[in-house]
PDB file of C-alpha atoms in Angstrom:
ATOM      1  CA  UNK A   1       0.000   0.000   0.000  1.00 63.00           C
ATOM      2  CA  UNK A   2       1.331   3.392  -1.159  1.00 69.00           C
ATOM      3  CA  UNK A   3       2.000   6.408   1.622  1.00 79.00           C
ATOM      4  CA  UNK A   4      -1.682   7.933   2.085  1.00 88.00           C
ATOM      5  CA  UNK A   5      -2.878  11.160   1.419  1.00 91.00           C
ATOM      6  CA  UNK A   6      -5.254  13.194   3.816  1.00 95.00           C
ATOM      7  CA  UNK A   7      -8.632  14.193   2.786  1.00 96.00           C
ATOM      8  CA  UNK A   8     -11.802  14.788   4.462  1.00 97.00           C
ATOM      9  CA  UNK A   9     -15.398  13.610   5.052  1.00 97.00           C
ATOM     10  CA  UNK A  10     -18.251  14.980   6.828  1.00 97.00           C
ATOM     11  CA  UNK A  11     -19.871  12.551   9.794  1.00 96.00           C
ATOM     12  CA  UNK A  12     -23.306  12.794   9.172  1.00 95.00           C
ATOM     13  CA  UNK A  13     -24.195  12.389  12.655  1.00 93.00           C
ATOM     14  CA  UNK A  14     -22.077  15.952  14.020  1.00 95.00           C
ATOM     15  CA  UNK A  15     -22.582  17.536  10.438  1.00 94.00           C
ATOM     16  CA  UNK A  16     -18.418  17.948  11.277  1.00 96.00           C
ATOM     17  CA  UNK A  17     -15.459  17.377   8.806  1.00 96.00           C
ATOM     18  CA  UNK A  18     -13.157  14.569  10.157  1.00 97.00           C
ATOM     19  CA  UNK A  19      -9.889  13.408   8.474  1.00 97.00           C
ATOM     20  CA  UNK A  20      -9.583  10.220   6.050  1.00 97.00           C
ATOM     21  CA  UNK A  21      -6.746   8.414   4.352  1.00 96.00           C
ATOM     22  CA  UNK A  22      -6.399   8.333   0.549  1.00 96.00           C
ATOM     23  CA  UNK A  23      -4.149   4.955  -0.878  1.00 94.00           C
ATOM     24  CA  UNK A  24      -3.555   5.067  -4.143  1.00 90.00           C
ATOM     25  CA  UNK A  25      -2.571   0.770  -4.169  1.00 86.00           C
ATOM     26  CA  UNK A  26      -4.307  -1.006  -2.524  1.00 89.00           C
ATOM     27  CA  UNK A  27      -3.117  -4.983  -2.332  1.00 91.00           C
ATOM     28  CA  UNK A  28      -5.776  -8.278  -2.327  1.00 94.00           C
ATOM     29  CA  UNK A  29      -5.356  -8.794   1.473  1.00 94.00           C
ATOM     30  CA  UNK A  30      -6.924  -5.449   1.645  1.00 94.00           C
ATOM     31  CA  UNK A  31      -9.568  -5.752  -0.446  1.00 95.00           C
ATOM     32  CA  UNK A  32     -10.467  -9.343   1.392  1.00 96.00           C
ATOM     33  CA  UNK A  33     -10.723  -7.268   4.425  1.00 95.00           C
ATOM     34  CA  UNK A  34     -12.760  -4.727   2.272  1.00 95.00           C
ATOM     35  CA  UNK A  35     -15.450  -7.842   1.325  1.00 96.00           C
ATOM     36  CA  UNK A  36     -15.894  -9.373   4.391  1.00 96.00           C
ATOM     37  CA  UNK A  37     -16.461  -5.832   6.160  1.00 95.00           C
ATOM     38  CA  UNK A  38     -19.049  -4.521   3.727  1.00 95.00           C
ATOM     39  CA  UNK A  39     -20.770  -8.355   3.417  1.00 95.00           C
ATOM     40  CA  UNK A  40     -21.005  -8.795   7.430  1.00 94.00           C
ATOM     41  CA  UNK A  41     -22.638  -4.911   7.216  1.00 93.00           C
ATOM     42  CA  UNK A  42     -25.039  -6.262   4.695  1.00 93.00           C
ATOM     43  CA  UNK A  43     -26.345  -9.330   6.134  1.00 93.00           C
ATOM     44  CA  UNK A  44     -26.919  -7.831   9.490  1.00 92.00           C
ATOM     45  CA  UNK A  45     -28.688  -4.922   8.085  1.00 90.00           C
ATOM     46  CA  UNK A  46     -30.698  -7.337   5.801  1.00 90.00           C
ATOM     47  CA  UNK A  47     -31.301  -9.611   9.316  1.00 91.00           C
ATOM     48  CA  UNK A  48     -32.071  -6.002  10.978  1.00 89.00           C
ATOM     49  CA  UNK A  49     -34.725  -4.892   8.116  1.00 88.00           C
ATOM     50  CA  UNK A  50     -36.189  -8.363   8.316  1.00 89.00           C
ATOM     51  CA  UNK A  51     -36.631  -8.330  11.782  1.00 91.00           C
ATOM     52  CA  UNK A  52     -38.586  -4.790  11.639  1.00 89.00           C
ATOM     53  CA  UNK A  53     -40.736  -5.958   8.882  1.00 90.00           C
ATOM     54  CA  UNK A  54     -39.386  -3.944   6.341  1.00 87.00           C
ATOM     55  CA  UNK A  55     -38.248  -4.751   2.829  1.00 86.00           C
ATOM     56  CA  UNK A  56     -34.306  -4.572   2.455  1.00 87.00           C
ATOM     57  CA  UNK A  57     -33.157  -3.809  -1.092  1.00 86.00           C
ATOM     58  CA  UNK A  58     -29.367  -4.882  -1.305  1.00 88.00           C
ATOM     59  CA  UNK A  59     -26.962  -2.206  -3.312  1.00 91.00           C
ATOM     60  CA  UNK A  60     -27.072  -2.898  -6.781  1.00 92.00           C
ATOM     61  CA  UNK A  61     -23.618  -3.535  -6.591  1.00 91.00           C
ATOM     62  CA  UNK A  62     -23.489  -6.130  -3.724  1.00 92.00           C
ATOM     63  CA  UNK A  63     -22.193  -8.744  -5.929  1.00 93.00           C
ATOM     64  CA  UNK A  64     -19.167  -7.179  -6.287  1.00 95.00           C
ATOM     65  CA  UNK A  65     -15.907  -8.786  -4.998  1.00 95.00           C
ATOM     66  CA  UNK A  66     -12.734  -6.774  -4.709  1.00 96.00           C
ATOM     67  CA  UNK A  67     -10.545  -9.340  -3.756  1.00 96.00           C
ATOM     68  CA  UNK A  68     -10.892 -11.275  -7.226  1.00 94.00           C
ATOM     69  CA  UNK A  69     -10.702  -7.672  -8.478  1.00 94.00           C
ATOM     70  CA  UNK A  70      -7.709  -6.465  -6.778  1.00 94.00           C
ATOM     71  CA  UNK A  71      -5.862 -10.075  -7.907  1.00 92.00           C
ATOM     72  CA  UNK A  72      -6.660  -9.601 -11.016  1.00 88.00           C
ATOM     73  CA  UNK A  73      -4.852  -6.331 -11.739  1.00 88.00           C
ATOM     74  CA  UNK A  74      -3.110  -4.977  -8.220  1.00 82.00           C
ATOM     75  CA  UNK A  75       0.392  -5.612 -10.146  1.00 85.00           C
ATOM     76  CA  UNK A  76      -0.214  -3.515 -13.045  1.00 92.00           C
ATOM     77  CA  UNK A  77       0.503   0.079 -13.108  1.00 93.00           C
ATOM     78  CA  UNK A  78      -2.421   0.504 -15.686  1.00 94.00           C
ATOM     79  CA  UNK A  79      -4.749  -0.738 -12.667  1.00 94.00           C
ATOM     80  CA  UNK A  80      -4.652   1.527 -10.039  1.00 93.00           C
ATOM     81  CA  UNK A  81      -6.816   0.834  -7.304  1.00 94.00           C
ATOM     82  CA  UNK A  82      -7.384   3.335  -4.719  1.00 95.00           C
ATOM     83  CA  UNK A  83      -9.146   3.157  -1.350  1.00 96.00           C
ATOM     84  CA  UNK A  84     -10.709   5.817   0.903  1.00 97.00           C
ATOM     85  CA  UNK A  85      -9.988   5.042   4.722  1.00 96.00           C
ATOM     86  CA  UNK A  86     -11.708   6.324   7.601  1.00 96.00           C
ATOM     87  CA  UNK A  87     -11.414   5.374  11.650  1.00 94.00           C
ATOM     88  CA  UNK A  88      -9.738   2.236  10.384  1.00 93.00           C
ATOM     89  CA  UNK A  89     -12.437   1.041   8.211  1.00 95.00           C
ATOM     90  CA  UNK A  90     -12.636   1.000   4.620  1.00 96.00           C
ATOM     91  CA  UNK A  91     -15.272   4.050   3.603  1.00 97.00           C
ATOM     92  CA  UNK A  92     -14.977   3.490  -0.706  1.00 97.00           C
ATOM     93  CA  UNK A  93     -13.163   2.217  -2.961  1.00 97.00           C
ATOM     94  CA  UNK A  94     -12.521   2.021  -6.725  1.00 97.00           C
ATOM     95  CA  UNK A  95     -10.541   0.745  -9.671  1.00 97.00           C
ATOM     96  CA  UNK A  96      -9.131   2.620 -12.436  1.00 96.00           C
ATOM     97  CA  UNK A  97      -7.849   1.837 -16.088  1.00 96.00           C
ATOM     98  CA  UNK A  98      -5.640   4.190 -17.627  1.00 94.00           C
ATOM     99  CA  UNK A  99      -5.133   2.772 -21.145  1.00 90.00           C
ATOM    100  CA  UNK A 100      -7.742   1.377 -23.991  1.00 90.00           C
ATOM    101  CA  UNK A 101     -10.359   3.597 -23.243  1.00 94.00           C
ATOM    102  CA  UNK A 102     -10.810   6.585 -25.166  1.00 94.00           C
ATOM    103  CA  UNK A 103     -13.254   9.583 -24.556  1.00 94.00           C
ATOM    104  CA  UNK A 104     -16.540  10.321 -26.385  1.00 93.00           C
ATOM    105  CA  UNK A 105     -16.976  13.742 -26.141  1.00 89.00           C
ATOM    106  CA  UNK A 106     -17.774  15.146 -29.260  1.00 86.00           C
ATOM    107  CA  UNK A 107     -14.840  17.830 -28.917  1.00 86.00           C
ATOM    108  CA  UNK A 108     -12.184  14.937 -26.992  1.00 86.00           C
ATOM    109  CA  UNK A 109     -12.988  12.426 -29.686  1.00 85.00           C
ATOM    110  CA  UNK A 110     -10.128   9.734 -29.541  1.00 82.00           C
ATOM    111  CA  UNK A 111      -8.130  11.391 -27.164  1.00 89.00           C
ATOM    112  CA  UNK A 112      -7.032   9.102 -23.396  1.00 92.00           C
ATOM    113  CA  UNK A 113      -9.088   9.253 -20.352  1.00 95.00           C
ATOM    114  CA  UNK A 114      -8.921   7.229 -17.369  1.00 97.00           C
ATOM    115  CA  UNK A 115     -11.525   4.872 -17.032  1.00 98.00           C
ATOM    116  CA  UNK A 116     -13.197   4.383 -13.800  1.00 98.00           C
ATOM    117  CA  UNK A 117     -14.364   0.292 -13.983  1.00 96.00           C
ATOM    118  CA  UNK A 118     -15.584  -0.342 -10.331  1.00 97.00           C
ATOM    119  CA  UNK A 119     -16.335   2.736  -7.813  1.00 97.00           C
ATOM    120  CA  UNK A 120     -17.894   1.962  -4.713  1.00 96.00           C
ATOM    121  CA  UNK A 121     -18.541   3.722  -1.116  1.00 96.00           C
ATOM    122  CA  UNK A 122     -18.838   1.538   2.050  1.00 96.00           C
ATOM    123  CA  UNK A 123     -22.688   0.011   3.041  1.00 95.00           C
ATOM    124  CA  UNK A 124     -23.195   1.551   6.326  1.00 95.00           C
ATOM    125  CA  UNK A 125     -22.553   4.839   3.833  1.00 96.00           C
ATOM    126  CA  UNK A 126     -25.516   4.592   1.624  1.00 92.00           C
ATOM    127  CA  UNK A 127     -28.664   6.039   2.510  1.00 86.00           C
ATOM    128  CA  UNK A 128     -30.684   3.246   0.611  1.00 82.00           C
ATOM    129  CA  UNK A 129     -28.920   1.137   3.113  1.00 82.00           C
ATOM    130  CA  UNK A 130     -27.823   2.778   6.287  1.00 82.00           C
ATOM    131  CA  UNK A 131     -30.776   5.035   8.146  1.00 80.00           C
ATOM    132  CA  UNK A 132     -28.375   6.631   9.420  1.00 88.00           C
ATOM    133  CA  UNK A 133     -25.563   6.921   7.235  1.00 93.00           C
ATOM    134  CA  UNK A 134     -22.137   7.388   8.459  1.00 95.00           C
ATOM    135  CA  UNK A 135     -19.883   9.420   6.312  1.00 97.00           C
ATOM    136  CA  UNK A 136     -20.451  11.618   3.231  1.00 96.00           C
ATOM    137  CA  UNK A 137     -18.195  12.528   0.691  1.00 96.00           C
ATOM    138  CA  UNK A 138     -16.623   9.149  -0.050  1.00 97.00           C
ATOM    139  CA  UNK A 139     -17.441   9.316  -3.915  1.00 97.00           C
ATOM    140  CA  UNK A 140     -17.001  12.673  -4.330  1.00 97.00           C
ATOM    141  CA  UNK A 141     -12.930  12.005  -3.166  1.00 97.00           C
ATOM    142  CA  UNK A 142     -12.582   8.985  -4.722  1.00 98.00           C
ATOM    143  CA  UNK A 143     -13.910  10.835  -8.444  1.00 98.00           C
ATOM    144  CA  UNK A 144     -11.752  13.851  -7.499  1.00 97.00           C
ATOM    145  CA  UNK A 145      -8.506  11.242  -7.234  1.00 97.00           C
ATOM    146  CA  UNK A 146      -9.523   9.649 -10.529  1.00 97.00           C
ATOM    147  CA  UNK A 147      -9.649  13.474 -12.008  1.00 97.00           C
ATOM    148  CA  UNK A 148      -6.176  14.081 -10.580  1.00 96.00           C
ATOM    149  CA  UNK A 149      -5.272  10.676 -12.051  1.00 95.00           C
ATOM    150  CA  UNK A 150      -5.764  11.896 -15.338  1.00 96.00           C
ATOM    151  CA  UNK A 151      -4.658  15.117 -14.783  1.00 96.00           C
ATOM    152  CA  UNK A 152      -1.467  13.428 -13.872  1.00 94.00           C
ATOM    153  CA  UNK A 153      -1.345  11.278 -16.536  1.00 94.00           C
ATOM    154  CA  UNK A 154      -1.983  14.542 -18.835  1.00 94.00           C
ATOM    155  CA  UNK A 155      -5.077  13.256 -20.020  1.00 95.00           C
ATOM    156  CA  UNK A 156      -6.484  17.109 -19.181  1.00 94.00           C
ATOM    157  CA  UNK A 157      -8.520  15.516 -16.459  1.00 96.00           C
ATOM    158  CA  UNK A 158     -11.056  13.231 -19.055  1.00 97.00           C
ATOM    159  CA  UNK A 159     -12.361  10.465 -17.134  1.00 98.00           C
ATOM    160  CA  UNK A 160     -15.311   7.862 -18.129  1.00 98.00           C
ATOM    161  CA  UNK A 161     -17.738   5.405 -16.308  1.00 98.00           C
ATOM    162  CA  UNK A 162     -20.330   3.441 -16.699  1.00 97.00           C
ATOM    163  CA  UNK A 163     -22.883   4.369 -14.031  1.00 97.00           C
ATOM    164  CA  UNK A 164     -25.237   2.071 -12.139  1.00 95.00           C
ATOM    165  CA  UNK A 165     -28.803   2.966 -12.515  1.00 94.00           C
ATOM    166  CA  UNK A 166     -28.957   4.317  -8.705  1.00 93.00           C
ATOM    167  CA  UNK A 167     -25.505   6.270  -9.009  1.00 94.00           C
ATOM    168  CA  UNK A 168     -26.690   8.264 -12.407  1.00 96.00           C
ATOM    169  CA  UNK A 169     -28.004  11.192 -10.107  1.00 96.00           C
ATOM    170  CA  UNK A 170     -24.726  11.451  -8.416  1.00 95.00           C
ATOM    171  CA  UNK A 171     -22.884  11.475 -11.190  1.00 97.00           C
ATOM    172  CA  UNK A 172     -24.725  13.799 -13.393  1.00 97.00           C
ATOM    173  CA  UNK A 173     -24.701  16.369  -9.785  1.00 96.00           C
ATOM    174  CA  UNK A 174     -20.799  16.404 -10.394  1.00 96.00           C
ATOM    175  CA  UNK A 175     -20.982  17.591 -14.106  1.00 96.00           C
ATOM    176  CA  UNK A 176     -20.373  14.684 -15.676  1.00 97.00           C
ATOM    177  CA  UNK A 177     -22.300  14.383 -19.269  1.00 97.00           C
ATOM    178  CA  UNK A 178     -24.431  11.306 -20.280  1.00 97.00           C
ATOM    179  CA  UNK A 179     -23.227  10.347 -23.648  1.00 96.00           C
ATOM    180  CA  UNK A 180     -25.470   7.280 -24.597  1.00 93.00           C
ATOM    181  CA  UNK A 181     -25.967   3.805 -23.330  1.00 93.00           C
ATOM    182  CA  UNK A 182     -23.856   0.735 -23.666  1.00 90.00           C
ATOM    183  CA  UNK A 183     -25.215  -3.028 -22.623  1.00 82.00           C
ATOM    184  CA  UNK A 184     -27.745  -1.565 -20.517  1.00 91.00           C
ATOM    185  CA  UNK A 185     -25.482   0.982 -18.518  1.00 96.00           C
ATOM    186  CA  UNK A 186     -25.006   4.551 -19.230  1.00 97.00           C
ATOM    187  CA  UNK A 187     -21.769   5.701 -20.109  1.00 97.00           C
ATOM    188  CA  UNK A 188     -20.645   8.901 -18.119  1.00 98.00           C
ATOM    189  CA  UNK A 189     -17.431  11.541 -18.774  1.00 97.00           C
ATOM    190  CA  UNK A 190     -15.841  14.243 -17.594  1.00 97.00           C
ATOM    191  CA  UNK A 191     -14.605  16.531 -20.222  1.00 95.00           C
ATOM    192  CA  UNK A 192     -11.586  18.496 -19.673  1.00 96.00           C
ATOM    193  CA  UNK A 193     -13.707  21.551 -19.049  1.00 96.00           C
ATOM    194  CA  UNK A 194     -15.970  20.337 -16.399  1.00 96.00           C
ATOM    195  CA  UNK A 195     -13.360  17.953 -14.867  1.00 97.00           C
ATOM    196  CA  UNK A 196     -12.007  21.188 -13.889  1.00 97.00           C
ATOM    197  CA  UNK A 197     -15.013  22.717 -12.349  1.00 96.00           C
ATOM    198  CA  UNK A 198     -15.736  20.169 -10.108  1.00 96.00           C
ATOM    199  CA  UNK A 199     -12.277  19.642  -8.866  1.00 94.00           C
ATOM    200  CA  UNK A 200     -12.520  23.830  -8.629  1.00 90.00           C
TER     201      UNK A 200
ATOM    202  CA  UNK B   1      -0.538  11.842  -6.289  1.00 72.00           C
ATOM    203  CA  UNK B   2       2.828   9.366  -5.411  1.00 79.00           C
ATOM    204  CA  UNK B   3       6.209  11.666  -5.296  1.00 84.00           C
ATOM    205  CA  UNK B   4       7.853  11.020  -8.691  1.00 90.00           C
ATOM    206  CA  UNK B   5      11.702  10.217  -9.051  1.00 93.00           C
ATOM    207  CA  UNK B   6      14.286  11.843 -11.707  1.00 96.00           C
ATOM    208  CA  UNK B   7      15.869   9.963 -13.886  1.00 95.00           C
ATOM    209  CA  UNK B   8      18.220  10.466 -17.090  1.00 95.00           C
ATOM    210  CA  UNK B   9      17.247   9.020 -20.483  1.00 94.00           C
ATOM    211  CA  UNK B  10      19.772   8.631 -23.543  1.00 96.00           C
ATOM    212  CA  UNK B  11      18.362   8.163 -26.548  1.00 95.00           C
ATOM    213  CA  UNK B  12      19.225   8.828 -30.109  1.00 96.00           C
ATOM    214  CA  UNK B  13      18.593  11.246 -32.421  1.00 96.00           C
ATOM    215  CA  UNK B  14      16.042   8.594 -34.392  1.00 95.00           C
ATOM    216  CA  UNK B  15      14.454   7.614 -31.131  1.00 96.00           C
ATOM    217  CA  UNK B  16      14.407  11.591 -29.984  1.00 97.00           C
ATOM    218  CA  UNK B  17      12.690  12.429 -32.875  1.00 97.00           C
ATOM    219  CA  UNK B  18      10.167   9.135 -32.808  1.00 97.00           C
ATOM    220  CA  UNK B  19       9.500  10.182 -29.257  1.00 97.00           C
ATOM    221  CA  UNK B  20       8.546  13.736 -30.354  1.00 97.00           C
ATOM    222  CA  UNK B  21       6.170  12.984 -32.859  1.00 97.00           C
ATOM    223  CA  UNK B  22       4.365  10.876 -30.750  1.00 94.00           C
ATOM    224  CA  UNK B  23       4.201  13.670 -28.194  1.00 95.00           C
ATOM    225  CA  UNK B  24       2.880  16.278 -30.718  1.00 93.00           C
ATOM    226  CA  UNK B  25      -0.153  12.978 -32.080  1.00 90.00           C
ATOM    227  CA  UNK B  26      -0.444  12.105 -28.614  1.00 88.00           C
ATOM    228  CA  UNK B  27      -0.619  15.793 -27.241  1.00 88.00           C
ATOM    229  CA  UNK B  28       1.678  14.820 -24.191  1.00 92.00           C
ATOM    230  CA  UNK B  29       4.521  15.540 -22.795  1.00 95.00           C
ATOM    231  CA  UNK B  30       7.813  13.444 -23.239  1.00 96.00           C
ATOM    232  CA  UNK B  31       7.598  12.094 -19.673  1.00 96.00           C
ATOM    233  CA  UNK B  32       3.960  11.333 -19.712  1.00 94.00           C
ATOM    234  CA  UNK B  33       4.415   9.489 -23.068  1.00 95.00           C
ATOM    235  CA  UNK B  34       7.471   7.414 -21.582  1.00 96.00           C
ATOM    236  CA  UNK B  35       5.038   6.315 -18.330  1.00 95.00           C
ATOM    237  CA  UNK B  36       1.843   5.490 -21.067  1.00 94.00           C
ATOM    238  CA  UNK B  37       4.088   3.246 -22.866  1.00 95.00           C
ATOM    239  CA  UNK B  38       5.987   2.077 -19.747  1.00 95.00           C
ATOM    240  CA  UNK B  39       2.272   1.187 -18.135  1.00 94.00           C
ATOM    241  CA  UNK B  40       1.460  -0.844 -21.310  1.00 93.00           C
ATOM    242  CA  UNK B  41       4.834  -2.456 -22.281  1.00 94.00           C
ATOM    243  CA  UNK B  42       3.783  -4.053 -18.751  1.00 95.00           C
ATOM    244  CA  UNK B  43       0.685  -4.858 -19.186  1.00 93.00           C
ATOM    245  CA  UNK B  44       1.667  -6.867 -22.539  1.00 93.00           C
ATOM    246  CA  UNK B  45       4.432  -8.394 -20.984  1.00 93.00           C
ATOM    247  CA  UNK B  46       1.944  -9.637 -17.734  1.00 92.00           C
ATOM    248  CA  UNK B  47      -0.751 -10.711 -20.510  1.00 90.00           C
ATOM    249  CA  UNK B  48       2.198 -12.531 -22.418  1.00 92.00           C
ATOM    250  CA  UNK B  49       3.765 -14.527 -19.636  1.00 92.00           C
ATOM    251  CA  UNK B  50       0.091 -15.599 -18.473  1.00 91.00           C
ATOM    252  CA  UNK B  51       0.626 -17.419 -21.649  1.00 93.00           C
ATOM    253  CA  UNK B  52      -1.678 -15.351 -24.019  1.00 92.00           C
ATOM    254  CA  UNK B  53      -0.701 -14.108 -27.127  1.00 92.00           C
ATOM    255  CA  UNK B  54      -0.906 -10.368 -29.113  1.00 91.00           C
ATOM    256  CA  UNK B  55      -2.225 -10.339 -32.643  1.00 91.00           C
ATOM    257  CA  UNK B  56      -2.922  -7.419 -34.984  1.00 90.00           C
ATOM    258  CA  UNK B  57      -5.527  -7.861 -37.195  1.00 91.00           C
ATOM    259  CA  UNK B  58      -6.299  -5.948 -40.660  1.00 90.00           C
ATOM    260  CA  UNK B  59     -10.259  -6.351 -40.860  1.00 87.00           C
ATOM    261  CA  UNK B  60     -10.286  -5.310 -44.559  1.00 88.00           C
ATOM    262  CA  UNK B  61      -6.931  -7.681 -45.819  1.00 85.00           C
ATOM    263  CA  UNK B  62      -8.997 -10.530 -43.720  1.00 86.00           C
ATOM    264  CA  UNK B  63      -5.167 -10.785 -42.248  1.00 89.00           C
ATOM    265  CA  UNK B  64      -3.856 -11.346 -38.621  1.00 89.00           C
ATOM    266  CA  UNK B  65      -0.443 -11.386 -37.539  1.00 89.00           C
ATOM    267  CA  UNK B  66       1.005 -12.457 -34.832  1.00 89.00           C
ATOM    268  CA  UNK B  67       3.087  -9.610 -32.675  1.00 85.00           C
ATOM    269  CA  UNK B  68       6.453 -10.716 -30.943  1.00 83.00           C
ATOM    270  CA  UNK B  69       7.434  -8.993 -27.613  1.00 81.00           C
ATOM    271  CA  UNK B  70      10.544  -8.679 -26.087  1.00 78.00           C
TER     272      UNK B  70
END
């Protein structure tokens, strides 16, 4: 795991900012934690809903499993996989490509972004889950490092997604532009222009 | 982002000038083109000793050719 950088989240509970860790590489024995964290949160909160009577809709991403993700690509420097830390729990994380994916935009046509393939904030963090969420603010860090990613990269700060149905609000809310749908998901970017207002 | 390191690179006047052009297509600079193509010279090179192999294919001459990596 790389040397962290400090950013900041707001508790929803105190409405205060409190301090986070940024790692840029994360390594499978991390993400393993990462999986059996988030899937403990989900079954109890599932056993909790039940228990009230109430219906419990599971993330549309619950499936997800960053350890085979994280195995898959944690040695390649075209995979960076960055996690967003918070009183030593995992708050987000997300996985990045930075070649073979080229942006859309009318005006970027062709030209190198950095491709966001998994993006995903903690359980206990979403309001469809959590009453009472815990932190906000995981997403919006975790976009801003893929920005700075490509900013780095000189890629002028293009980045692209494909959003889950639930997420498109959020992501539209940062100024990222719907540019049509591909198997069922709709493919998001930043152009260089608004990358820069929302990092702003 | 991670603290960078400096290093010197020699190249020669045909691989200056290769680098260059790419730079002015590719609308980066020198270093960010050498860490692009350092990024996927690995990622060929992991792909390739997993045992698969890297093809380019014409679509219109119906041709495909294998490509050998060092």
């Amino acid at each position: 795991m790389s040397q962290p950088h400090h950013i900041w989240l707001q508790d929803c509970a105190t409405g205060r900012s409190v301090e986070a860790l940024l790692y840029e590489r994360i390594d499978p024995v991390y993400a393993e934690r990462v999986d059996d964290a988030w899937l403990i949160h989900l079954a109890t909160a599932e056993a909790q809903a039940k228990a009230r009577g109430e219906k419990f809709e599971a993330p549309e991403h619950a499936h997800w499993r960053w350890h085979e993700k994280v195995l898959r690509s944690s040695h390649l420097l075209s995979c960076p996989t960055l996690a967003v830390e918070c009183e030593g729990q995992p708050q987000g994380l997300m996985l990045l490509k930075t070649d073979g994916h080229f942006a859309r935009h009318s005006e970027q046509s062709e030209k190198p972004l950095v491709f966001i393939t998994y993006l995903s904030t903690a359980p206990w963090n979403m309001p469809s889950v959590a009453p009472r969420p815990r932190f906000r603010g995981v997403g919006t860090n975790l976009l801003r490092a893929a920005v700075e990613v490509s900013l780095d990269l000189e890629f002028k700060g293009r980045v692209g997604l494909h959003s889950l149905p639930n997420a498109e609000p959020f992501y539209e809310r940062q100024g990222m532009q719907c540019l049509g749908q591909d198997s069922m998901l709709n493919y998001y970017e930043f152009s260089p222009e608004n990358a820069a207002a929302f990092i702003r | 982002m991670s603290p960078k390191k400096t290093m010197t690179l020699n190249l020669t006047e045909a691989e200056m000038e290769a680098l260059e052009v790419m730079c002015v297509e590719k609308d980066m600079s020198k270093t960010a083109l050498m860490r692009q193509a350092l990024r996927l010279y690995q990622l060929v090179n992991a792909r390739l000793k997993a045992g698969e192999k890297l093809f380019l294919e014409n679509e219109k001459e119906k041709e495909k050719k294998e490509l050998v990596v060092l």
